[in-house]
Coordinates of C-alpha atoms in Angstrom, one line a residue:
M1 CA -66.1 82.6 175.7
N2 CA -65.8 79.0 177.2
W3 CA -65.4 77.0 174.1
S4 CA -65.7 72.9 175.4
P5 CA -62.8 70.6 174.6
E6 CA -64.5 69.5 171.6
Q7 CA -65.0 72.9 169.6
L8 CA -61.4 73.6 170.4
K9 CA -60.7 69.8 168.6
L10 CA -62.3 71.1 165.4
A11 CA -61.0 74.4 165.7
E12 CA -57.4 72.9 165.5
K13 CA -58.5 70.2 162.9
Y14 CA -59.5 72.4 160.2
Q15 CA -58.0 76.0 159.2
S16 CA -61.3 77.2 157.6
L17 CA -64.6 76.3 156.3
D18 CA -63.7 75.0 153.0
E19 CA -61.3 72.2 154.9
I20 CA -64.7 70.3 156.5
P21 CA -64.8 67.6 153.5
A22 CA -68.3 67.6 152.1
G23 CA -69.9 64.6 154.0
E24 CA -69.3 66.1 157.6
R25 CA -70.5 70.0 156.7
R26 CA -73.8 71.3 157.4
Y27 CA -75.1 74.7 155.4
K28 CA -77.1 77.2 155.8
C29 CA -80.2 78.3 153.6
H30 CA -80.6 82.0 153.5
T31 CA -83.7 82.0 151.1
C32 CA -85.7 79.2 153.7
H33 CA -83.8 79.6 156.3
F34 CA -83.5 75.8 157.4
V35 CA -80.1 73.9 158.2
V36 CA -79.5 71.4 155.6
D37 CA -76.8 68.9 154.7
E38 CA -76.5 68.4 151.1
N39 CA -76.4 71.6 148.3
P40 CA -78.4 72.3 146.8
C41 CA -81.3 72.6 150.0
P42 CA -83.8 69.9 149.5
H43 CA -86.7 71.8 150.6
C44 CA -85.6 74.9 147.7
G45 CA -84.0 73.8 145.8
E46 CA -81.3 76.8 146.5
T47 CA -77.9 75.9 145.6
S48 CA -75.8 79.5 147.2
L49 CA -75.9 77.9 150.6
E50 CA -73.3 79.4 153.0
I51 CA -70.9 76.9 155.0
M52 CA -72.0 76.6 158.4
C53 CA -69.2 76.5 161.0
P54 CA -69.5 73.4 163.2
L55 CA -69.0 75.6 166.1
D56 CA -72.7 77.6 165.6
H57 CA -75.0 77.0 167.7
C58 CA -77.8 79.2 165.3
D59 CA -80.1 79.8 168.0
C60 CA -79.2 82.7 170.2
H61 CA -82.0 84.5 172.9
H62 CA -79.6 87.2 174.3
E63 CA -81.0 90.4 172.1
I64 CA -77.8 92.7 173.6
V65 CA -74.8 92.0 174.2
E66 CA -71.8 94.5 175.6
S67 CA -69.3 92.7 174.4
I68 CA -68.2 90.4 171.0
E69 CA -66.1 87.5 170.7
Y70 CA -65.4 85.7 167.4
C71 CA -65.3 82.2 166.2
P72 CA -62.0 80.2 166.9
L73 CA -62.6 78.4 163.4
C74 CA -64.1 80.9 161.1
G75 CA -63.4 84.1 163.1
K76 CA -67.1 85.2 162.2
A77 CA -68.5 87.3 165.8
V78 CA -70.5 85.3 168.1
C79 CA -72.1 85.8 171.0
P80 CA -69.8 85.9 174.5
E81 CA -72.7 84.3 176.2
C82 CA -73.9 81.1 174.3
G83 CA -71.3 80.8 171.4
S84 CA -73.9 81.6 168.7
H85 CA -72.9 82.7 165.1
D86 CA -76.3 84.2 164.5
V87 CA -75.7 87.7 165.9
M88 CA -76.0 91.2 164.1
Q89 CA -72.6 93.3 164.6
I90 CA -72.7 97.0 164.7
S91 CA -70.5 99.9 165.3
R92 CA -70.6 103.4 165.5
V93 CA -69.6 105.4 163.1
T94 CA -69.9 109.5 162.6
G95 CA -72.4 109.1 165.5
Y96 CA -74.5 106.7 163.3
L97 CA -75.4 103.0 164.2
Q98 CA -74.6 100.6 161.6
D99 CA -74.1 97.0 160.7
V100 CA -70.6 96.0 159.8
A101 CA -71.7 93.1 158.0
G102 CA -71.1 95.2 154.7
W103 CA -67.9 96.3 155.7
N104 CA -64.7 95.2 154.2
A105 CA -62.0 92.0 154.9
G106 CA -59.9 95.0 156.0
K107 CA -61.9 97.3 158.3
Q108 CA -63.9 94.1 159.8
Q109 CA -60.3 93.0 161.2
E110 CA -59.1 96.6 162.1
L111 CA -62.9 96.3 164.4
K112 CA -61.5 93.1 165.6
D113 CA -58.1 94.7 166.9
R114 CA -59.7 97.7 168.8
T115 CA -58.6 97.8 172.6
R116 CA -61.9 98.4 174.2
Y117 CA -62.3 100.2 177.7
S118 CA -64.8 100.1 180.8
V119 CA -65.1 103.1 182.3
V120 CA -66.2 103.2 186.4

């Protein structure tokens, strides 16, 4: 992913999403699926909102990509073509495809650290 200079500055400015000042935060509401500027959600009243990474584009039109990259600010998986954080990462585990969102932090880090090879 080719991050813009502005995006890289944000990644250097904040070490985690929790460091973003409340006045600069945007939130994802997983109840009504809106991106909002305040907590609780003004549309549905949900109070368990996810702090949105400022590098997230929210809209990925790529159905399947062969590789995955990770956000330099929040560490979440991103689409390597557009930078959207709205991706589902799957892995083949003992012959089955599985969404890795439910994996613990250690297992997700192991997945990030894997070396990937291309067989030509």
